[in-house]
Backbone as JSON, one array per atom type, in Angstrom:
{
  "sequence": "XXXXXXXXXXXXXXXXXXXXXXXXXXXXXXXXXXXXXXXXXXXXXXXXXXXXXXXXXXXXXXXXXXXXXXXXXXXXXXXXXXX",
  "N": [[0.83, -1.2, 0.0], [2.21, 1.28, 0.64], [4.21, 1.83, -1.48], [2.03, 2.49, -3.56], [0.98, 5.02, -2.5], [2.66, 6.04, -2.6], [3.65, 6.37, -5.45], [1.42, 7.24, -6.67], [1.24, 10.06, -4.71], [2.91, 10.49, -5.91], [1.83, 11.81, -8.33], [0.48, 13.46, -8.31], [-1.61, 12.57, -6.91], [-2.57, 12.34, -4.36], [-4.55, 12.81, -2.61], [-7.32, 13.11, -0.06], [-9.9, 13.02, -1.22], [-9.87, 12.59, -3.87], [-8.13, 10.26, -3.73], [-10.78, 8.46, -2.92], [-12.21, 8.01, -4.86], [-14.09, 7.2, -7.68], [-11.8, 5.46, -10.54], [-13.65, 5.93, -13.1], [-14.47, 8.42, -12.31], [-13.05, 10.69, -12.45], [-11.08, 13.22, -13.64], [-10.01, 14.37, -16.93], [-7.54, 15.1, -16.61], [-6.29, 13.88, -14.34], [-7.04, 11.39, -14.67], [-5.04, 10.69, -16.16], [-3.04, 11.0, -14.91], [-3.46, 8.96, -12.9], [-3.21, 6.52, -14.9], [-0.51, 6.78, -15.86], [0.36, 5.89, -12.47], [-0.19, 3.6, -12.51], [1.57, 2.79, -14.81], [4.08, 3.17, -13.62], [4.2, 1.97, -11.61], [4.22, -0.64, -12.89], [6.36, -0.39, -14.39], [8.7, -0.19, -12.19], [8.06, -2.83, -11.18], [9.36, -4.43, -13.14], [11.38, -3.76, -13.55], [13.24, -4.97, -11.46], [14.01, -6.71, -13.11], [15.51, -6.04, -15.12], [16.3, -2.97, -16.86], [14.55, -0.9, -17.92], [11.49, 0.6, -20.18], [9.29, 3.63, -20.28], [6.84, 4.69, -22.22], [4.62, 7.29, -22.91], [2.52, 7.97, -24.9], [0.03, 8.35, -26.62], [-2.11, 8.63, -24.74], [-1.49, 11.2, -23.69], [-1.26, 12.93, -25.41], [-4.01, 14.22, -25.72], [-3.98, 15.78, -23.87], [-4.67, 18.8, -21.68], [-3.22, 22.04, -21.9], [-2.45, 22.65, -18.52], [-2.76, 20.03, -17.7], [-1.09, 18.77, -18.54], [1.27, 20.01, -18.01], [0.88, 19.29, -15.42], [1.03, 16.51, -15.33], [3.93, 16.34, -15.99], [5.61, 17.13, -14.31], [4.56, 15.24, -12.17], [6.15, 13.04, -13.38], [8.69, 14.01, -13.61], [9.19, 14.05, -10.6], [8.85, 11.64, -9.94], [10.77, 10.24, -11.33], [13.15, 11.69, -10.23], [12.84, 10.21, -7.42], [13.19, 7.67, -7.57], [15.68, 7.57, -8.64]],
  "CA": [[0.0, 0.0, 0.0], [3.07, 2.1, 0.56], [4.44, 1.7, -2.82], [0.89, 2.33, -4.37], [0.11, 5.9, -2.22], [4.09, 7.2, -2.75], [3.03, 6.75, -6.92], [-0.32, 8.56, -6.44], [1.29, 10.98, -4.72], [4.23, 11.15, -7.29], [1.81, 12.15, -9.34], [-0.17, 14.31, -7.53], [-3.09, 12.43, -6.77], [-2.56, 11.84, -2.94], [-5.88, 13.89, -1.96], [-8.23, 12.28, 0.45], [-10.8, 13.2, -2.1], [-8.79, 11.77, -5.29], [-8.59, 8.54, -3.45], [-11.94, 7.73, -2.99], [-12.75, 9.06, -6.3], [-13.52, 6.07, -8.76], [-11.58, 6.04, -12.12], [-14.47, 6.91, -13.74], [-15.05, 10.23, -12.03], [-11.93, 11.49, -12.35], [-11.18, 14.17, -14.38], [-8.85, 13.68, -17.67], [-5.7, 15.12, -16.42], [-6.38, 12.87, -13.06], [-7.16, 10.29, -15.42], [-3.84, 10.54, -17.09], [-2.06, 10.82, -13.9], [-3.51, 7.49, -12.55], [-2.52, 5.62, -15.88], [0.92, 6.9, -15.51], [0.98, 5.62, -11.55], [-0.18, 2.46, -13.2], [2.37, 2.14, -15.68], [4.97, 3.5, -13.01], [4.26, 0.72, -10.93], [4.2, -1.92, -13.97], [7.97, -0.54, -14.35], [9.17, -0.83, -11.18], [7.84, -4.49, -11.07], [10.16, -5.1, -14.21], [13.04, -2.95, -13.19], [14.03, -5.86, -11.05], [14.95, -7.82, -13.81], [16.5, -5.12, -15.47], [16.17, -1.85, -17.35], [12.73, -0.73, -18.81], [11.16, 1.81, -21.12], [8.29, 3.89, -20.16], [6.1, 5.51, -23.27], [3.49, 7.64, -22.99], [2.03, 8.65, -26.21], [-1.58, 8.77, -27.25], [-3.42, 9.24, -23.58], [-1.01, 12.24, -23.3], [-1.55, 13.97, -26.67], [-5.03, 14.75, -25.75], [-4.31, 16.54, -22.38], [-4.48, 20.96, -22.14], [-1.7, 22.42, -21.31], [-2.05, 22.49, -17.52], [-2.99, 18.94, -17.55], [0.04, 17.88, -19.01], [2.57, 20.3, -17.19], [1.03, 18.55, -13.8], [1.79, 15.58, -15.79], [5.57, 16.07, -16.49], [6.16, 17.48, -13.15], [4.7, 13.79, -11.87], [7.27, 12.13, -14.21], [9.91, 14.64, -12.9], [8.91, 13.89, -9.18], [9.01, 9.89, -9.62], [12.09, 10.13, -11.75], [13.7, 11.99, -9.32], [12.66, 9.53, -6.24], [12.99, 6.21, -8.15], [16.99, 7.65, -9.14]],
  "C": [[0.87, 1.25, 0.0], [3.26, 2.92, -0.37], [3.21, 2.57, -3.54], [0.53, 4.55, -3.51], [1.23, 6.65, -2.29], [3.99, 7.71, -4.08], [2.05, 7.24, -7.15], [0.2, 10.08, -5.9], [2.65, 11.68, -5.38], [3.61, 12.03, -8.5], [0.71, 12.93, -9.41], [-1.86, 13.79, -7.09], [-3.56, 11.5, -5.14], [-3.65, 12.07, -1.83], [-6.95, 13.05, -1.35], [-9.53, 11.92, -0.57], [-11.04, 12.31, -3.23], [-8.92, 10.44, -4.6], [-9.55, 8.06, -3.37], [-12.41, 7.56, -4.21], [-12.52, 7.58, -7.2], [-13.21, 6.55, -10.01], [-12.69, 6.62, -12.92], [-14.99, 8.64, -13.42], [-14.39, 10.88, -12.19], [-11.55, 12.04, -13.85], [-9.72, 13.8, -15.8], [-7.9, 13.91, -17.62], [-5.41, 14.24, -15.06], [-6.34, 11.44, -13.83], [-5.34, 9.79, -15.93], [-2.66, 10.24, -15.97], [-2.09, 9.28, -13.4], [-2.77, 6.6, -13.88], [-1.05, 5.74, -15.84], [1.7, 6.12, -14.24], [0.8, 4.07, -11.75], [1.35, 2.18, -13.77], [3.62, 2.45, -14.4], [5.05, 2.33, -12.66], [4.44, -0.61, -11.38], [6.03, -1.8, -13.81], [8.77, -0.75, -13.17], [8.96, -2.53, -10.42], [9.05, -5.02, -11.76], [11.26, -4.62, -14.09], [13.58, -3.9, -12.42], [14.65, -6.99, -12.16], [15.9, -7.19, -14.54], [16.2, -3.79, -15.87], [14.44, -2.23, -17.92], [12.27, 0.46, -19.41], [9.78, 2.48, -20.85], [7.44, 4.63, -21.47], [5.06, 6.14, -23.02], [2.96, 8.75, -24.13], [0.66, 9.11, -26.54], [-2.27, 8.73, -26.57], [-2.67, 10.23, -23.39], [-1.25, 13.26, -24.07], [-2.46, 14.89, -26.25], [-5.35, 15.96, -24.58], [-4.14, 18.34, -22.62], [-3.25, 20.75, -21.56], [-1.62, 22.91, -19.62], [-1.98, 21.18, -16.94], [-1.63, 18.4, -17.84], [1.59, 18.43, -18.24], [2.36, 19.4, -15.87], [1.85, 17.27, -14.64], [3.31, 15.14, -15.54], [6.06, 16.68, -15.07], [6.33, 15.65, -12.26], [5.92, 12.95, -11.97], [8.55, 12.61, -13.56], [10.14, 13.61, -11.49], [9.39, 12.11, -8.88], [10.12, 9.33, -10.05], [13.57, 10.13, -10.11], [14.06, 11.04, -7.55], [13.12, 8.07, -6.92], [15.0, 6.74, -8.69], [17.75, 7.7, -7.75]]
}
């Protein structure tokens, strides 16, 4: 559960609120964030065997432009902790 509420809040979605909040309600730059703490967590599964590649292409395209700076701050933030 650790693991799972350090990548939520890597990626800003640590909010008592936000947690209850089912995927469907959540808004599409929340949306985008969860898929990211998803895939985060997919890579750090596989990073024990070795290196890994994260992509995020065509659920990111669609985001505005504050949606996507929270975004890349996320990526920053989990980079930064996960180095």
């Amino acid at each position: 559960l650790g693991t799972w509420v350090r990548l939520l809040a890597a990626v800003g979605l640590a909010e008592a609120r936000v947690l209850i909040t089912p995927a469907g309600g959540l808004s599409q730059g929340q949306s985008a964030r969860l898929r990211l703490a998803l895939a985060a967590a997919r890579c750090l599964r596989m990073a024990r065997a070795g290196p890994v590649l994260l992509v995020a292409d065509d659920w990111c395209a669609a985001l505005d432009g504050p949606a996507a700076l929270s975004l890349c701050a996320g990526v920053r933030r989990w980079l930064a902790g996960a180095g």
